Short mmCIF file of C-alpha atoms in Angstrom, two decimals:
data_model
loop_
_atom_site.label_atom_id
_atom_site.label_comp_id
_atom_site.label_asym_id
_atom_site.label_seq_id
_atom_site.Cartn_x
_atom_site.Cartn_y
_atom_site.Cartn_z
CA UNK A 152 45.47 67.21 29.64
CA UNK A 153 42.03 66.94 29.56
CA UNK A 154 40.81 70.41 29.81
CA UNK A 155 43.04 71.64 26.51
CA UNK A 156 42.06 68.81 24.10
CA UNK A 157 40.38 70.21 20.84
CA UNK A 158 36.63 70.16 21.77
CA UNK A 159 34.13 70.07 18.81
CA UNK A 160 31.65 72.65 18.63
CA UNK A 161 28.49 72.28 19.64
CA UNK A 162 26.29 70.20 16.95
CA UNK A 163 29.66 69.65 15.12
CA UNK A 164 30.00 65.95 14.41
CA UNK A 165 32.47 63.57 14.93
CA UNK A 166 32.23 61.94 11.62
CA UNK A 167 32.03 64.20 8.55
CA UNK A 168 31.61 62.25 4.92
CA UNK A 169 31.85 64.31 1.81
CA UNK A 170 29.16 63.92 -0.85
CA UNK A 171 30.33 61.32 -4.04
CA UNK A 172 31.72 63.33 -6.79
CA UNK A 173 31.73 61.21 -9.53
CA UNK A 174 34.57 63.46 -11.46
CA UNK A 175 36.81 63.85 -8.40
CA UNK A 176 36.61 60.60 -6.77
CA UNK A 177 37.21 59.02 -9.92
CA UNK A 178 40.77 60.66 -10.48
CA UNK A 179 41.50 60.26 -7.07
CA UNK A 180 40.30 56.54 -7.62
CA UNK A 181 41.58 55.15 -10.79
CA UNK A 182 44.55 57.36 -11.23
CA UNK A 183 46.42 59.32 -8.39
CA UNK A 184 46.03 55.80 -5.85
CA UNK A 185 47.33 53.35 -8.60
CA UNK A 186 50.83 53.93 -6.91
CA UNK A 187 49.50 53.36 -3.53
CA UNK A 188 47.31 50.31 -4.60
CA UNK A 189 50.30 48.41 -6.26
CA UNK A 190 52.37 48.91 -3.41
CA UNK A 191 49.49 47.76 -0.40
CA UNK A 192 47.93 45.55 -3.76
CA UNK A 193 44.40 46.27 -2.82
CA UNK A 194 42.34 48.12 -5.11
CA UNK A 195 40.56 49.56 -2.21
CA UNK A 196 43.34 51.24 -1.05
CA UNK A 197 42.06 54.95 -1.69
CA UNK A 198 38.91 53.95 -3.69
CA UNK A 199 37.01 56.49 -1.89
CA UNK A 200 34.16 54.94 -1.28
CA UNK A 201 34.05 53.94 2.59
CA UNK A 202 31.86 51.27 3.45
CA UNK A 203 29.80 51.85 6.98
CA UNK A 204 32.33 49.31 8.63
CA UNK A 205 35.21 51.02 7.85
CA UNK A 206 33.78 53.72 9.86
CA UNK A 207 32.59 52.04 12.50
CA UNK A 208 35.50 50.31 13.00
CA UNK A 209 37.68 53.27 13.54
CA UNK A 210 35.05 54.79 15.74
CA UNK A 211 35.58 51.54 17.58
CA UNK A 212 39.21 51.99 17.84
CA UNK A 213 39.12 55.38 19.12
CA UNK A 214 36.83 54.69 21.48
CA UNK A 215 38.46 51.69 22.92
CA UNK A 216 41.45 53.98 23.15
CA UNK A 217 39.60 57.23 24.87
CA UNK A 218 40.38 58.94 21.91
CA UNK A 219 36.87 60.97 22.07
CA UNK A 220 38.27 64.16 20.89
CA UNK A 221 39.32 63.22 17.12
CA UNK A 222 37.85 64.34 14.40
CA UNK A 223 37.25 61.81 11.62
CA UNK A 224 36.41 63.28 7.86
CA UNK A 225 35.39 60.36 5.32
CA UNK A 226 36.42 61.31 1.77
CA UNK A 227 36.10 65.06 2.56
CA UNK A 228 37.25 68.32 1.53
CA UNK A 229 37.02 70.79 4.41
CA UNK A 230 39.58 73.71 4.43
CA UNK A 231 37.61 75.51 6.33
CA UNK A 232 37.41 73.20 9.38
CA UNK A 233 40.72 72.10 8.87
CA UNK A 234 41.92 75.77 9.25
CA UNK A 235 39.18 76.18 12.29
CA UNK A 236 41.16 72.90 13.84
CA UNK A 237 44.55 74.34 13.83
CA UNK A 238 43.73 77.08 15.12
CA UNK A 239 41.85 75.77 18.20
CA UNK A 240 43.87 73.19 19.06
CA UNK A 241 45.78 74.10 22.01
CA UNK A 242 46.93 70.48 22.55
CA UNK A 243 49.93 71.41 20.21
CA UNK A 244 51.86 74.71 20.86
CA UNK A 245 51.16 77.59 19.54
CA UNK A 246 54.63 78.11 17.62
CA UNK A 247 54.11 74.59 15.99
CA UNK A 248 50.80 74.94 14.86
CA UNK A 249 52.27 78.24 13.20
CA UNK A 250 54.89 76.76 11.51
CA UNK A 251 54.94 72.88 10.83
CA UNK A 252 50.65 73.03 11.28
CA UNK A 253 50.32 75.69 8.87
CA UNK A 254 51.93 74.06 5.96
CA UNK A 255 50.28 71.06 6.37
CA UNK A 256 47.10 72.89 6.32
CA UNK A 257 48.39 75.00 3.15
CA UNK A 258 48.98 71.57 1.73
CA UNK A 259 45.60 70.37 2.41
CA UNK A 260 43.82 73.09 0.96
CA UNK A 261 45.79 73.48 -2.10
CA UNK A 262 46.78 69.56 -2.72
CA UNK A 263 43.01 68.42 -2.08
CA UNK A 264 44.09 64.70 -0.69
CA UNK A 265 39.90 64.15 -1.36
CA UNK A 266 41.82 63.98 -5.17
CA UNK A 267 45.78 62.62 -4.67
CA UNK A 268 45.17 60.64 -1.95
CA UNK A 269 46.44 59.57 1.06
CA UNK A 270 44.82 58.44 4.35
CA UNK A 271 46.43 60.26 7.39
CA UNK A 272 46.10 61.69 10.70
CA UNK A 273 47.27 65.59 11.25
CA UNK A 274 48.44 65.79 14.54
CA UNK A 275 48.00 69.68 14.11
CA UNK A 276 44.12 69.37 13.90
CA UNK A 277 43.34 66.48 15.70
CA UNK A 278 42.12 64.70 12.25
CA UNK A 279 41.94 61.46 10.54
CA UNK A 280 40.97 61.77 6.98
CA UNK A 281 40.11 58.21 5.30
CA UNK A 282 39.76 57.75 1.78
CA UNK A 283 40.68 54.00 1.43
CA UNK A 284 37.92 51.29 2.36
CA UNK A 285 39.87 48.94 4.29
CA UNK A 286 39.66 48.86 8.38
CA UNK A 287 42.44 48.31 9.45
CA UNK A 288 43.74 51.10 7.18
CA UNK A 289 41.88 53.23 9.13
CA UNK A 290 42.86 52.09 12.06
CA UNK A 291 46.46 52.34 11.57
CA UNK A 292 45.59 56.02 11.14
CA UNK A 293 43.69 55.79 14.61
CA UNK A 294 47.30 54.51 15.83
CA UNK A 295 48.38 57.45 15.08
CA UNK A 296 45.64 59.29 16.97
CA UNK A 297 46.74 57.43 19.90
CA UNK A 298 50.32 57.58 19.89
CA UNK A 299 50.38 61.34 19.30
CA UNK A 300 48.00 61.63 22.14
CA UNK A 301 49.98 59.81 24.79
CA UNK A 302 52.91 62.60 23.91
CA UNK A 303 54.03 65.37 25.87
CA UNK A 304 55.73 67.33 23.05
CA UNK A 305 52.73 66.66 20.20
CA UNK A 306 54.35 69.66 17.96
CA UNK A 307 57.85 68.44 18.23
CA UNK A 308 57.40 64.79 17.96
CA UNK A 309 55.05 65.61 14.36
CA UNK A 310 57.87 68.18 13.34
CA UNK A 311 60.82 65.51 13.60
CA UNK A 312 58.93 63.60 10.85
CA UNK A 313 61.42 65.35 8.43
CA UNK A 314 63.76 64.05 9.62
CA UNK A 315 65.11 60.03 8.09
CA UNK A 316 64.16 57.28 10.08
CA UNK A 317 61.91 58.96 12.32
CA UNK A 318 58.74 58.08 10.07
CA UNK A 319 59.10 54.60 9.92
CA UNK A 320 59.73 54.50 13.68
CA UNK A 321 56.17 56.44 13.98
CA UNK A 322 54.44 53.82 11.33
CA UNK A 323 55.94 51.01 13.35
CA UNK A 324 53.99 52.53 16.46
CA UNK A 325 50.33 53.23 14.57
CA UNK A 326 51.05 49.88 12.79
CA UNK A 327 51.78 47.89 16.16
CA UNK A 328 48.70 49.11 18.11
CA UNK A 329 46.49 49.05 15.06
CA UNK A 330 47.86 44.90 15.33
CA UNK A 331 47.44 44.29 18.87
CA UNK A 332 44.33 46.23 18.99
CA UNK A 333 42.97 44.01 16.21
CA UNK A 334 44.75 40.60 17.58
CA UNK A 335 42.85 41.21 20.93
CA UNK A 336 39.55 42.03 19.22
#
């Protein structure tokens, strides 16, 4: 409920944007996307350079949606909060967080997505990373946001990702709010 969702710090903001690297944001940019840019065919697909309304629409999103309690990081690196995340979050269970949460931490901090890409939300931490400038990219991430929030089992229903089929079932949910939300607006 309310009383265990992940709570930000105090003076810890919502948003987080990493500085431009020029070096870094460039691979990420005009090498590592190019799969992901010919498959969406947008070159801003993970250009990494988020306009101010790609944030704001997101932050619209999740607020239309009550979703007050995620944390968005713009083209950032952050191991350190990402570690902090997981292991406030009491949203998700303990042995999930421990398990599942952990590696996908691991593989944040060693497989810098600020550099290979890939726009996501980690249920473990409560996090929506964007790199691409596109909204409703980032708002099919804030689908994501929402649909793991109205869940009872958080830690379970992330987990079964592994298995087939269960991913595209969990795109198709993001991907049909992040529609409706936008058909409505």
């Amino acid at each position: 409920g309310p009383r265990e969702a992940l709570q930000f710090r105090p003076g810890e903001p919502r948003v987080e944007r990493g500085r431009p690297q020029a070096f870094v944001d460039g691979l990420g940019h005009y090498l590592f996307s190019l799969p992901a840019k010919l498959a969406l065919l947008s070159w801003r697909i993970e250009n990494h350079d988020v306009s101010p309304e790609t944030e704001a629409a997101l932050i619209e999103y999740l607020d239309a949606n009550e979703l007050c309690h995620v944390k968005v990081r713009i083209n950032q690196y952050a191991p350190g909060g990402e570690w902090s995340r997981l292991f406030r979050n009491r949203e998700v269970r303990g042995f999930w967080r421990y398990t599942f949460g952990f590696l996908t931490v691991v593989s944040y901090t060693i497989l810098p997505q600020r550099v290979f890409g890939g726009d996501n939300f980690n249920p473990f931490t409560n996090t929506i990373s964007i790199y691409s400038d596109l909204p409703p990219v980032s708002q099919h991430e804030g689908g994501h946001a929402k649909d793991f929030a109205e869940r009872d089992w958080k830690g379970a229903y992330a987990a079964i990702r592994i298995l087939p089929i269960v991913p595209l079932y969990q795109e198709g949910v993001a991907s049909g709010d992040a529609l409706s939300y936008l058909r409505a607006e």
